[in-house]
XYZ file of C-alpha atoms in Angstrom:
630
model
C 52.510 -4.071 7.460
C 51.856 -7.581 6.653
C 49.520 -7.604 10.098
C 47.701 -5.099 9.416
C 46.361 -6.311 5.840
C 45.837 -9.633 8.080
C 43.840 -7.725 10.419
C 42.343 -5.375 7.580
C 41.102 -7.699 5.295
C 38.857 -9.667 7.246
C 37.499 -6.556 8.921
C 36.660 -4.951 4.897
C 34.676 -8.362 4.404
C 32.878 -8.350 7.179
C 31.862 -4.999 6.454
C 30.539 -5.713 3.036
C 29.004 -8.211 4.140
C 26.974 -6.708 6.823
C 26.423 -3.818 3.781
C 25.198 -6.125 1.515
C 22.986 -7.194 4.304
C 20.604 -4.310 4.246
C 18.508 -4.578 1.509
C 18.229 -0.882 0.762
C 21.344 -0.933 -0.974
C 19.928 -2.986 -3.511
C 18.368 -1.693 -6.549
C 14.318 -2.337 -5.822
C 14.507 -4.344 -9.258
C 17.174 -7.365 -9.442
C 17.333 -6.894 -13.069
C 18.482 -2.799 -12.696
C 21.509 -3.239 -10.855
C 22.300 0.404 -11.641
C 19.335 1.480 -9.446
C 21.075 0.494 -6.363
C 23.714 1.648 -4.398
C 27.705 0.768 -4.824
C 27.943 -1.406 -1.712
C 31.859 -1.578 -1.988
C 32.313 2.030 -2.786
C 30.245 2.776 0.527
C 32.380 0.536 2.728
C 35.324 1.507 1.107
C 34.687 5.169 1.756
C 34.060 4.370 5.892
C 37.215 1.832 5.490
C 39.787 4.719 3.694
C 38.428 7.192 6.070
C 38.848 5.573 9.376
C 35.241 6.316 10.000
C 33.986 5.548 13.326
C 30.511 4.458 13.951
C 28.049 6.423 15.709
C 28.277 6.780 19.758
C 24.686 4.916 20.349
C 23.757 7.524 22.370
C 23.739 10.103 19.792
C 21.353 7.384 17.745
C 17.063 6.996 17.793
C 15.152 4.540 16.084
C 13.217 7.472 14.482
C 10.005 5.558 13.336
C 9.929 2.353 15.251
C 9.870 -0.761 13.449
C 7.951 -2.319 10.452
C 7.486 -5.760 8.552
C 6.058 -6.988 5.700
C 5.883 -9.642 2.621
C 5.428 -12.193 4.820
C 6.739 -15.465 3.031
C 6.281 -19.543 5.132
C 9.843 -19.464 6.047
C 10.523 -15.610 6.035
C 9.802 -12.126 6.628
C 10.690 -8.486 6.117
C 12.109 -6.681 8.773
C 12.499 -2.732 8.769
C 13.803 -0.036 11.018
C 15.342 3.644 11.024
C 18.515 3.737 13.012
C 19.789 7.657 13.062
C 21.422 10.517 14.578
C 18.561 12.907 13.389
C 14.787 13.505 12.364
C 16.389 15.178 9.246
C 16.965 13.754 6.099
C 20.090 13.888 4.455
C 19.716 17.569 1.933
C 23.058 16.251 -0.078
C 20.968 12.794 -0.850
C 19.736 13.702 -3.997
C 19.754 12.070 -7.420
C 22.793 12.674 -8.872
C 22.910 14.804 -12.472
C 25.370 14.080 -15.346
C 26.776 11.157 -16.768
C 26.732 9.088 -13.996
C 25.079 5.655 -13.013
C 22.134 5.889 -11.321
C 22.702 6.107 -7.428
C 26.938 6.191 -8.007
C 28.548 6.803 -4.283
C 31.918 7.334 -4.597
C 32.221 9.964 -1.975
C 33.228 13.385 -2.272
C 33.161 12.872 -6.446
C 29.249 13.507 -6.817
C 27.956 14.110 -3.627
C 29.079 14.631 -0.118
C 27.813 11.727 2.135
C 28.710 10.919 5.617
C 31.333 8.269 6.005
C 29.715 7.335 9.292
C 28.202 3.554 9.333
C 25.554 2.993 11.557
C 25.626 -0.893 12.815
C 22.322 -2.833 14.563
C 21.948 -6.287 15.399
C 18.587 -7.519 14.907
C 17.151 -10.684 16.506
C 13.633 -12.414 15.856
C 12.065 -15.177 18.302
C 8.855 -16.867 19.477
C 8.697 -15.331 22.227
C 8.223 -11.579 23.113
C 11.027 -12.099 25.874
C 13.098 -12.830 22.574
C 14.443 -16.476 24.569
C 14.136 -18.289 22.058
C 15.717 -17.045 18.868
C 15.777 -18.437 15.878
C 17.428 -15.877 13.464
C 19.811 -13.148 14.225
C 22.048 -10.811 12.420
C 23.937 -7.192 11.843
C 23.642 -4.900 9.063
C 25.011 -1.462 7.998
C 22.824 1.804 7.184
C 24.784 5.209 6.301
C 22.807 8.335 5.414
C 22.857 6.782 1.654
C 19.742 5.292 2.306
C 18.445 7.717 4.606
C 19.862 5.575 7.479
C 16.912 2.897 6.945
C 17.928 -0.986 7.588
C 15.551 -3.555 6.009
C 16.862 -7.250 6.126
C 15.301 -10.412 5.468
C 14.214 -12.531 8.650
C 14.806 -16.608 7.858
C 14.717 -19.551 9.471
C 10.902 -19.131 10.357
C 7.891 -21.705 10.239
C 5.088 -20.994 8.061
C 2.384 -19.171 9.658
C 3.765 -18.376 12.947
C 3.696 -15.303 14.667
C 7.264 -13.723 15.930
C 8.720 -10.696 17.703
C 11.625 -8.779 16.332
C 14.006 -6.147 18.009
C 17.078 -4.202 16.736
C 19.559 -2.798 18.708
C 22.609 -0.406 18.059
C 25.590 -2.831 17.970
C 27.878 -2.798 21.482
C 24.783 -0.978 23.088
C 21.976 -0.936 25.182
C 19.846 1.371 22.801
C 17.058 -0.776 21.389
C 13.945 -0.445 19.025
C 10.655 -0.711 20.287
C 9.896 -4.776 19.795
C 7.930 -5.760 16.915
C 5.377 -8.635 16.031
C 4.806 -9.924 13.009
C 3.882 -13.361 11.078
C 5.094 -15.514 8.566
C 2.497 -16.685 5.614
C 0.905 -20.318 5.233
C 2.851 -22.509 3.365
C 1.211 -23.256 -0.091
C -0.043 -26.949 0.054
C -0.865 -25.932 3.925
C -4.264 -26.904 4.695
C -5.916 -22.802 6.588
C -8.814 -22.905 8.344
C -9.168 -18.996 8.225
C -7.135 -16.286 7.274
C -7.774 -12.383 7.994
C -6.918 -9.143 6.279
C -7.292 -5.456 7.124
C -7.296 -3.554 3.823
C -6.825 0.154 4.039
C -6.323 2.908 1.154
C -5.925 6.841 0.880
C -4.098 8.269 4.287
C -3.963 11.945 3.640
C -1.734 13.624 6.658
C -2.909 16.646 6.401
C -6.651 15.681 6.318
C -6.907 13.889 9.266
C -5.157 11.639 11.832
C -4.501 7.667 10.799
C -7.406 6.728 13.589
C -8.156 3.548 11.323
C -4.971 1.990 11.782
C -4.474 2.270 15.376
C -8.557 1.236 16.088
C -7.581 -2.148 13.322
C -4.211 -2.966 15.376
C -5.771 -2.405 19.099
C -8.693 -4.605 18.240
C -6.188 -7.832 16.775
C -8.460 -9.943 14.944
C -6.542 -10.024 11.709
C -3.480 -11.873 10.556
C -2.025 -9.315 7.925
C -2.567 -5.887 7.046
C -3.030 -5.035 2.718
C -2.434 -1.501 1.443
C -4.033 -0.572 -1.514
C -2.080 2.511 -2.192
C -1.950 6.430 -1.703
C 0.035 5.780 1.743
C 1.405 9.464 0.961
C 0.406 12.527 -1.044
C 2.617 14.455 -2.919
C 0.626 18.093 -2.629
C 1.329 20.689 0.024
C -1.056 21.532 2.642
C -1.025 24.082 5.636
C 1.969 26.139 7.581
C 4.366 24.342 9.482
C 4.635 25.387 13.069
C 0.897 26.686 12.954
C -1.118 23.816 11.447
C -0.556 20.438 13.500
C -0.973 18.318 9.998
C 0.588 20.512 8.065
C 2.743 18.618 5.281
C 6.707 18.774 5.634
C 8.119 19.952 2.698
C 5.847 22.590 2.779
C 5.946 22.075 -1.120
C 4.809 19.888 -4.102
C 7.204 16.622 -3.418
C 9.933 16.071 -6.329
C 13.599 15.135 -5.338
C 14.265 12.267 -3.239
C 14.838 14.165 -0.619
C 11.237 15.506 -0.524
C 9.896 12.031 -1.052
C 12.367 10.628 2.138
C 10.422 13.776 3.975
C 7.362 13.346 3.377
C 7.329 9.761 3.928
C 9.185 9.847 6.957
C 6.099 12.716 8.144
C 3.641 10.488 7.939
C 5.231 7.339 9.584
C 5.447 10.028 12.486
C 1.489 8.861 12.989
C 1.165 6.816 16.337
C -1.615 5.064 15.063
C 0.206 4.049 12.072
C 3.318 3.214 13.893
C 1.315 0.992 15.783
C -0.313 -0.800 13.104
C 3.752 -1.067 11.424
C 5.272 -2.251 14.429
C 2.742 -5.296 15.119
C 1.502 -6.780 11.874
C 3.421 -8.011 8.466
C 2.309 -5.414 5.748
C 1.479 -6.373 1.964
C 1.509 -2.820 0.271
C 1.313 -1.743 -3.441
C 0.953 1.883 -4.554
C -1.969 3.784 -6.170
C -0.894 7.182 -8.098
C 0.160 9.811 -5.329
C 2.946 7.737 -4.137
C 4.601 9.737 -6.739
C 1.654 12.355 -8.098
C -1.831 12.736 -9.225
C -3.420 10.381 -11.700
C 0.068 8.923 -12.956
C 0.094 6.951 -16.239
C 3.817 5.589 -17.809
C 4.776 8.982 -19.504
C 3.118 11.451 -16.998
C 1.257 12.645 -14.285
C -1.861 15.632 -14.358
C 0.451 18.156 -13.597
C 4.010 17.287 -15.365
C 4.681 15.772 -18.353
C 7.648 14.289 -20.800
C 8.127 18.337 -22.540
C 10.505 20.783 -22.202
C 8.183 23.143 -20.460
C 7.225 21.034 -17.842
C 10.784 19.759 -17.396
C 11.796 24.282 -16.703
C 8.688 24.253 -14.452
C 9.886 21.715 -12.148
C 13.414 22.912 -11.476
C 15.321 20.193 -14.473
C 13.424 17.107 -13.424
C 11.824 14.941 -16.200
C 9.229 12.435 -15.307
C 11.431 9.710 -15.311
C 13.660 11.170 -12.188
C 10.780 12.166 -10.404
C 9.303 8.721 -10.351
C 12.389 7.039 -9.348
C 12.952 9.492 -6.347
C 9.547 8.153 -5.547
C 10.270 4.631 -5.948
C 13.739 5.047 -4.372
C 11.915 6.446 -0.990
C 9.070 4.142 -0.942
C 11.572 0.588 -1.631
C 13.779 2.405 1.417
C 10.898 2.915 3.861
C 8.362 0.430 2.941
C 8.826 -3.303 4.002
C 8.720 -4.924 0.823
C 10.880 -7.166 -1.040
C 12.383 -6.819 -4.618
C 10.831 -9.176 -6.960
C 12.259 -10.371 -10.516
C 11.301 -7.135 -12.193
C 11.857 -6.964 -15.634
C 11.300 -2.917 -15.036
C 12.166 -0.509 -12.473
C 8.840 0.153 -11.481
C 7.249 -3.335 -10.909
C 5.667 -3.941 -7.321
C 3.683 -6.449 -9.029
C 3.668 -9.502 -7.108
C 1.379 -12.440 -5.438
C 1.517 -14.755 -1.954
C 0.421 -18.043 -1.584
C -1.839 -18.496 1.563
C -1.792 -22.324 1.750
C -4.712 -23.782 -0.241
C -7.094 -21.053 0.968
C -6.104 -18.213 -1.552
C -3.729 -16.518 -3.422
C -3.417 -12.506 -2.722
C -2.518 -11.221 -6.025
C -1.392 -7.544 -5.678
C -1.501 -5.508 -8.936
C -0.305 -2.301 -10.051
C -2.935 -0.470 -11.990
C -1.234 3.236 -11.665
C 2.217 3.073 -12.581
C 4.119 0.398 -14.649
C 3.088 0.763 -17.853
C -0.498 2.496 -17.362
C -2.207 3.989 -20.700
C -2.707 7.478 -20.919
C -5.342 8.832 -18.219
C -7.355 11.621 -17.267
C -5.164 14.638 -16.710
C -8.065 17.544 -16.294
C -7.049 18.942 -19.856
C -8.066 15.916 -21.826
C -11.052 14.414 -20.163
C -13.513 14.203 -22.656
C -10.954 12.958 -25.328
C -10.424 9.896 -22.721
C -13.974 8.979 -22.748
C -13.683 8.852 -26.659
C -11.065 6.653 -26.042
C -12.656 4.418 -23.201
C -13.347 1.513 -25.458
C -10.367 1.461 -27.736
C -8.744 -1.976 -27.626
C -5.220 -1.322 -27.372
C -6.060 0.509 -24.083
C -4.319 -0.866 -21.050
C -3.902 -0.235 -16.950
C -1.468 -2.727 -16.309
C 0.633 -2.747 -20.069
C 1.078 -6.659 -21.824
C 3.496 -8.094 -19.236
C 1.682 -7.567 -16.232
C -1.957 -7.878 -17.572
C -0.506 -11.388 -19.225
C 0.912 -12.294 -15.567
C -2.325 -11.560 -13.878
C -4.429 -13.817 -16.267
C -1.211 -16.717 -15.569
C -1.556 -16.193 -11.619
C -6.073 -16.372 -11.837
C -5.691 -19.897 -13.912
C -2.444 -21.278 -12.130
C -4.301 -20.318 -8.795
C -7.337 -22.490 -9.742
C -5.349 -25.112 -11.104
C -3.275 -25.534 -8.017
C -6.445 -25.759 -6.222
C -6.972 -22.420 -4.419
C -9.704 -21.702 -2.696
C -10.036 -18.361 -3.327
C -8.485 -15.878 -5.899
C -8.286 -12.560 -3.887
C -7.213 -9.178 -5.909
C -5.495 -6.204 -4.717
C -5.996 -3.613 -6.920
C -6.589 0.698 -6.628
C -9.175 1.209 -8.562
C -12.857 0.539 -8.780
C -13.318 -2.446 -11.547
C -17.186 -2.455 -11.544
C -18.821 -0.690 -13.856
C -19.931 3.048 -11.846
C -22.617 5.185 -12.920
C -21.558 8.716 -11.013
C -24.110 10.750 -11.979
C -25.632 10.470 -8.832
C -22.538 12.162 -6.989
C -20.900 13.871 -9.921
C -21.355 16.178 -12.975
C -20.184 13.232 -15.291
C -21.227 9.765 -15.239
C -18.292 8.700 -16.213
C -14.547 7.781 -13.763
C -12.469 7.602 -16.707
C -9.164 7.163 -14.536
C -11.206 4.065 -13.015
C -11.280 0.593 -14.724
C -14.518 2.196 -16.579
C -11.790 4.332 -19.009
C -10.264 0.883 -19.802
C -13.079 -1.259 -20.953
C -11.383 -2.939 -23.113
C -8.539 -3.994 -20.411
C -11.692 -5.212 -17.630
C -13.701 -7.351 -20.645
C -10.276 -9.179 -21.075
C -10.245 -9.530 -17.621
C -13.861 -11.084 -17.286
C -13.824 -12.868 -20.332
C -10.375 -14.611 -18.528
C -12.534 -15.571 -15.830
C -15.824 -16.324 -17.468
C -14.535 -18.592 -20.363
C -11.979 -20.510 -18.252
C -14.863 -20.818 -15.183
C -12.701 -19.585 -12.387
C -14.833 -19.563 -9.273
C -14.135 -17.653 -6.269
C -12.623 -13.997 -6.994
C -12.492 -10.929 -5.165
C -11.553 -7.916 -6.289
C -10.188 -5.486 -3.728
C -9.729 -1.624 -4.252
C -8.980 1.695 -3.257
C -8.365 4.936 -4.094
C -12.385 6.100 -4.097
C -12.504 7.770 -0.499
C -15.866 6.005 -0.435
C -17.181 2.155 0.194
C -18.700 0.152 -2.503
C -19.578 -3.560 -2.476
C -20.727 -5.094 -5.937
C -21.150 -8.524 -7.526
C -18.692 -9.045 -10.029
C -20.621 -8.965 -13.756
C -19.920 -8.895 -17.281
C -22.848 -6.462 -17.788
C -24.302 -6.934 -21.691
C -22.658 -9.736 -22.469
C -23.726 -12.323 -19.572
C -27.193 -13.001 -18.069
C -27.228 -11.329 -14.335
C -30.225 -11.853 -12.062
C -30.486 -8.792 -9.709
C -31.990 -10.316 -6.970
C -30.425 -13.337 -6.863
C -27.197 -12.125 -8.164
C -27.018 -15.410 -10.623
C -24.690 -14.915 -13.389
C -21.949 -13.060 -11.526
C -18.171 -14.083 -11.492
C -17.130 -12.935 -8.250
C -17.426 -9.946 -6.159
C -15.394 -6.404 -5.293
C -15.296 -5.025 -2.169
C -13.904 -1.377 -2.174
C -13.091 0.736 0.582
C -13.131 4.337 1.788
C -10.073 5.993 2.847
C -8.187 6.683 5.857
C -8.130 10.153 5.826
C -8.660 11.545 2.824
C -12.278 13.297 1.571
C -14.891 12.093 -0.944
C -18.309 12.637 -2.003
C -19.804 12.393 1.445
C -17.442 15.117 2.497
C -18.559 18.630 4.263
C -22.358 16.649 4.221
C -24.625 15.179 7.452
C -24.876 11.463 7.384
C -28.105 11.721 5.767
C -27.524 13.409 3.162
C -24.556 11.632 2.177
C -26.468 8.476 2.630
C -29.307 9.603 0.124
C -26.857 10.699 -2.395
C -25.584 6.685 -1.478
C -28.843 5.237 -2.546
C -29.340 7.215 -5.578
C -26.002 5.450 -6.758
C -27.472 2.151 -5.730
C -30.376 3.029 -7.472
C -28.383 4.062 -10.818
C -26.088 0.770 -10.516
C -27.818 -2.670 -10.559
C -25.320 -4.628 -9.660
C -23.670 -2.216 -6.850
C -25.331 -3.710 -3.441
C -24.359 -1.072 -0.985
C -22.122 2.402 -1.033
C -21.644 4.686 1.539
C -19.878 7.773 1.541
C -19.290 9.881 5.192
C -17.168 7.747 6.812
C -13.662 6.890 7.195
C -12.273 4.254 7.910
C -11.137 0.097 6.822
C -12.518 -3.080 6.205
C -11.638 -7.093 7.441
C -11.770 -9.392 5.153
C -12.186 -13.177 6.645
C -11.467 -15.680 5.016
C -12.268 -19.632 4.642
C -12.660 -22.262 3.221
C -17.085 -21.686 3.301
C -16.592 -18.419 2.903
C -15.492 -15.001 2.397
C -16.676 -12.288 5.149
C -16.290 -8.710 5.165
C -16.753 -6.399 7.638
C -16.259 -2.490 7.199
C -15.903 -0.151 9.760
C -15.652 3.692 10.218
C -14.142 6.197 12.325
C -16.740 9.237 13.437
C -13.870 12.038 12.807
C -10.499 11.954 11.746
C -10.395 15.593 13.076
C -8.499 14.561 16.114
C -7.073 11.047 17.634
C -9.718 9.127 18.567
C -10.389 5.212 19.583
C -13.765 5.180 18.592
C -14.227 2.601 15.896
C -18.476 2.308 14.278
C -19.275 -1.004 12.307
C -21.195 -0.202 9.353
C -21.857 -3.238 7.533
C -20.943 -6.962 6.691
C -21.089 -9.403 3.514
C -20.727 -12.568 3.147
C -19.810 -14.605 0.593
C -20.399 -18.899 0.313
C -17.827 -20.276 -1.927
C -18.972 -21.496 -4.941
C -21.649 -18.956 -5.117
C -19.705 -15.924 -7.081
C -21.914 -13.556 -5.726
C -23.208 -12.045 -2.791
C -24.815 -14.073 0.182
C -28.627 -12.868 0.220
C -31.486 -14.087 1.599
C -35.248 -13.971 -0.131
C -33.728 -11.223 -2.481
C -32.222 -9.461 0.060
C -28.538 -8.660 0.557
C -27.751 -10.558 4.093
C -25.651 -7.426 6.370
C -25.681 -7.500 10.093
C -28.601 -8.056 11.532
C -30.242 -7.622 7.978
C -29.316 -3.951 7.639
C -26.632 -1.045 7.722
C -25.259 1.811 10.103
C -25.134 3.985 6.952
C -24.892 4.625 3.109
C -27.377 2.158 1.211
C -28.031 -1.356 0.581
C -29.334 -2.528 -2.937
C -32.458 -3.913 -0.829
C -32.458 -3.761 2.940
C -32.780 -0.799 5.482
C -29.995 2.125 6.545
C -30.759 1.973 10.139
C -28.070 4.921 12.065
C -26.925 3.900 15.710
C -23.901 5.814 16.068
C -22.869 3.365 18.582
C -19.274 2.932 18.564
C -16.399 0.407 20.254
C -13.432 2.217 21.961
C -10.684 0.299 21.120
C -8.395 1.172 23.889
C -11.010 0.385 26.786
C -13.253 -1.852 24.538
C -16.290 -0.187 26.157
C -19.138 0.447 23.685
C -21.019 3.765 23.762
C -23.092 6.064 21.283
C -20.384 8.690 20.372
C -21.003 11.352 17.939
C -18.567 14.231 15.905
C -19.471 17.492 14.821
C -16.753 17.533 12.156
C -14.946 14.862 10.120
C -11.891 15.798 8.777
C -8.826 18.793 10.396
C -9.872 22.678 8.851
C -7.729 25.063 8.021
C -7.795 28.841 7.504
């Protein structure tokens, strides 16, 4: 007897420790410890039961591999390791009196016994020869068998490949690349992002990412938010995109679904399995237009709570979170609230990516259809807030520390357009209220933060539109701004269309979307270009001179396609807060864009587009944008 506890004991730690090893155990917030998973009850439930792991060969790395938060001496590494495609139905938040996430077995909810155990190694080398951190870690249907684990040991911006493998096996993970950020005091020459927003599965296939990861000219990919939507669309088993649950999203297991759908995407596969990811989410992460107490369509009352089966607000966004900290390769932070994904990287001297959360953590009341005109009564009241006190203070901290420490560049990932938007061009109203124009009050704090302390350099970076707009960055009424020279601006915001999803060039011909472009230019003096039709991403390149970006489209998310259309580039001298022009003029490729409209400067149409699989150029037009259904 006494052998076996010998023999028993180490074997239980080892366990736990390879448990505690996967980070999707772990509340997402260090400060909610209730929010995560009871590591010992789960090892002591495989332990008591004499529960084998899985054969490998009944195991597939479902989704390939991800990383992400890239830190100088770390990185986030993320895989699915399981014996089905399904989600686990008995994986749902638990009802009662009970701690959030409590596992003890058979008591609450049945969950399989069954660990799953991978190895994971990362090198310098895509022969993985040279290693230089290794490990094992646990999953169990608990967490949806995901394993996410936190690669050390690394240099600071070096690039890496990663594998897992099913422990005792030969059944291995596709191999993954990734990179580690600069260290802060590093001296960067340059530094590039892909920024992306708004992939709609059922709309249209993720063409953007594949045609950004083929082509390899960035260091990191940025998500801006809406990487899944919560609505139903189409039939499954007749419609190819059609959205699995065939249902409004709601319990964690819906969430696990749905996000687990659209990592099913080659192209965004791809994109996962060879770049480090810095996400944050916009609203339909967890449903339309969410502010802290609500959504458009549910709300903190009883009759909402009977309309969506017993589940309150609160639940419903922690499914959400739950699903999204499990699948997405982020790390926690120090939250002081469950719902923080608030958080910033130091890229050497060059810049400091500050990623905000403008949707969810402690948002003011928004537009919810119902109430739209008493929100644009409200636009201006003072106490009105997108971020709520400890996050708006924290972003003013991070803007001033960043310049004091020297920064370059202060670059802003945000959803939502900040520049003031006259719609009345595209839309019945003038007015976005669920945009930084229904918290007025909330952006003049911000510019007079970066107007009265004279921080240079600042780009704001947003989503959640479906359309592209690029703007100098201006305190309209209350500073001096010179249109043509773009003199008395702070900094400037580059927004982006979506992947997928429609806006207000949608169902039009180019042309008519791009006159419907310049009538917002016209409308907006200190927007420089917008342009509506296309989908697609932008690069941002960055350096020490200057900032560069460069947007490009795809011609139809219809169907899988390589074909990949620039439609315009900026540039930005440091020092300058404003646009780079040139005798008035806004200076784009060649003095001019593929489509949309520039403030001053010619729309000049080419269709001529890069195939990012051969890299042959050719002029390649689409009858039809986005999928159609009956």
């Amino acid at each position: 007897m006494l052998s076996f506890l010998l023999t028993a004991a180490p074997l239980a730690s080892l366990v736990y420790a390879s448990f505690e090893g996967n980070l999707n155990y772990h509340s997402p917030s260090r400060r909610h410890e209730g929010l995560g998973i009871d590591v010992s009850k789960v090892a002591k439930r495989s332990l008591i039961k004499r529960a084998a792991p899985w054969d490998a060969a009944q195991l597939n790395f479902t989704h390939g591999v991800a990383s992400g938060d890239p830190y100088p001496d770390s990185v986030i590494l993320w895989t699915r390791i399981a014996p089905s495609l399904e989600h686990d139905r008995s994986n749902v938040t638990v009802s009662g009196n009970v701690p959030f996430y409590n596992h003890e077995t058979e008591k609450y909810i049945k969950a399989s016994p069954n660990p799953v155990c991978v190895e994971y190694r990362i090198g310098t080398d895509a022969n993985l020869s040279a290693i230089v951190d290794h490990g094992t870690a646990y999953t169990t249907s608990d967490i949806d068998f995901t394993v996410k684990v936190e690669a050390k040991n690394l240099t600071p911006f070096a690039q890496y490949y990663y594998q897992f493998t099913v422990c005792g096996s030969s059944n291995q993970s596709p191999l993954g690349r990734t990179k580690t950020s600069p260290d802060h005091d590093d001296d960067v020459s340059k530094v590039g992002l892909a920024v992306f927003s708004c992939s709609n599965y059922p709309n249209g296939y993720f063409n953007a990412f594949g045609n950004a990861a083929r082509k390899d000219n960035v260091d990191f990919f940025v998500h801006l938010g809406d990487y899944i939507y919560e609505s139903a669309k189409g039939k499954l088993g007749t419609d190819p995109r059609a959205t699995n649950p065939s249902r409004e999203i709601i319990t964690l297991y819906d969430y696990r679904t749905r996000i687990g759908q659209y990592r099913s995407d080659l192209d965004l596969r791809l994109a996962h399995q060879n770049f480090a990811w810095i996400p944050t989410w916009d609203d339909h992460e967890v449903a339309n237009n969410g502010y802290r107490d609500g959504f458009s369509n549910m709300n903190n009352t009883e009759q909402s709570f009977l309309k969506y089966g017993g589940v309150s607000v609160d639940s419903r966004k922690m499914n959400a979170v739950r699903a999204y900290f499990e699948w997405m390769p982020i790390r926690q932070v120090d939250m002081d609230d469950n719902l923080r994904i608030w958080r910033s990287f130091k890229m050497g001297k060059l810049f400091d990516l500050i990623m905000l959360d403008t949707r969810n953590y402690d948002r003011s009341i928004t537009t919810l259809n119902w109430n739209n005109d008493y929100i644009e009564d409200l636009k201006d009241d003072a106490a009105r807030s997108l971020m709520g006190s400890p996050q708006e203070n924290w972003f003013y901290r991070q803007l001033s520390e960043s310049h004091e420490r020297g920064a370059t560049w202060r670059i802003v990932g945000n959803q939502i357009i900040f520049s003031r938007m006259n719609n009345s061009a595209v839309y019945s109203n003038w007015l976005n209220a669920d945009q930084w124009d229904g918290y007025t009050s909330n952006r003049n704090r911000t510019l007079h933060h970066l107007y009265s302390n004279e921080i240079p350099n600042t780009a704001f970076l947003a989503g959640d539109s479906h359309a592209n707009w690029v703007s100098d960055l201006v305190w309209l009424d209350e500073t001096p701004y010179d249109q043509e020279t773009g003199v008395g601006a702070v900094g400037v915001e580059f927004a982006g269309t979506a992947v997928s999803s429609s806006g207000y060039g949608s169902g039009r011909s180019i042309a008519n979307s791009s006159d419907r472009s310049a009538a917002l230019v016209s409308d907006n003096r200190e927007l420089q270009w917008a342009e509506g039709y296309y989908r697609g991403y932008y690069e941002l390149h960055i350096s020490p001179d200057e900032l560069n970006a460069q947007y490009y489209g795809s011609p139809s998310v219809a169907s899988r396609n390589a074909f990949d259309i620039s439609l315009a580039n900026f540039t930005v001298k440091a020092g300058a807060n404003h646009l780079e022009r040139m005798n008035g003029t806004i200076v784009a490729a060649d003095g001019h864009v593929e489509s949309g409209a520039l403030q001053r400067g010619p729309t000049i149409p080419t269709n001529l587009t890069l195939n990012t699989i051969t890299g042959t150029w050719n002029v390649t037009g689409f009858e039809q944008m986005f999928i159609q259904y009956a």
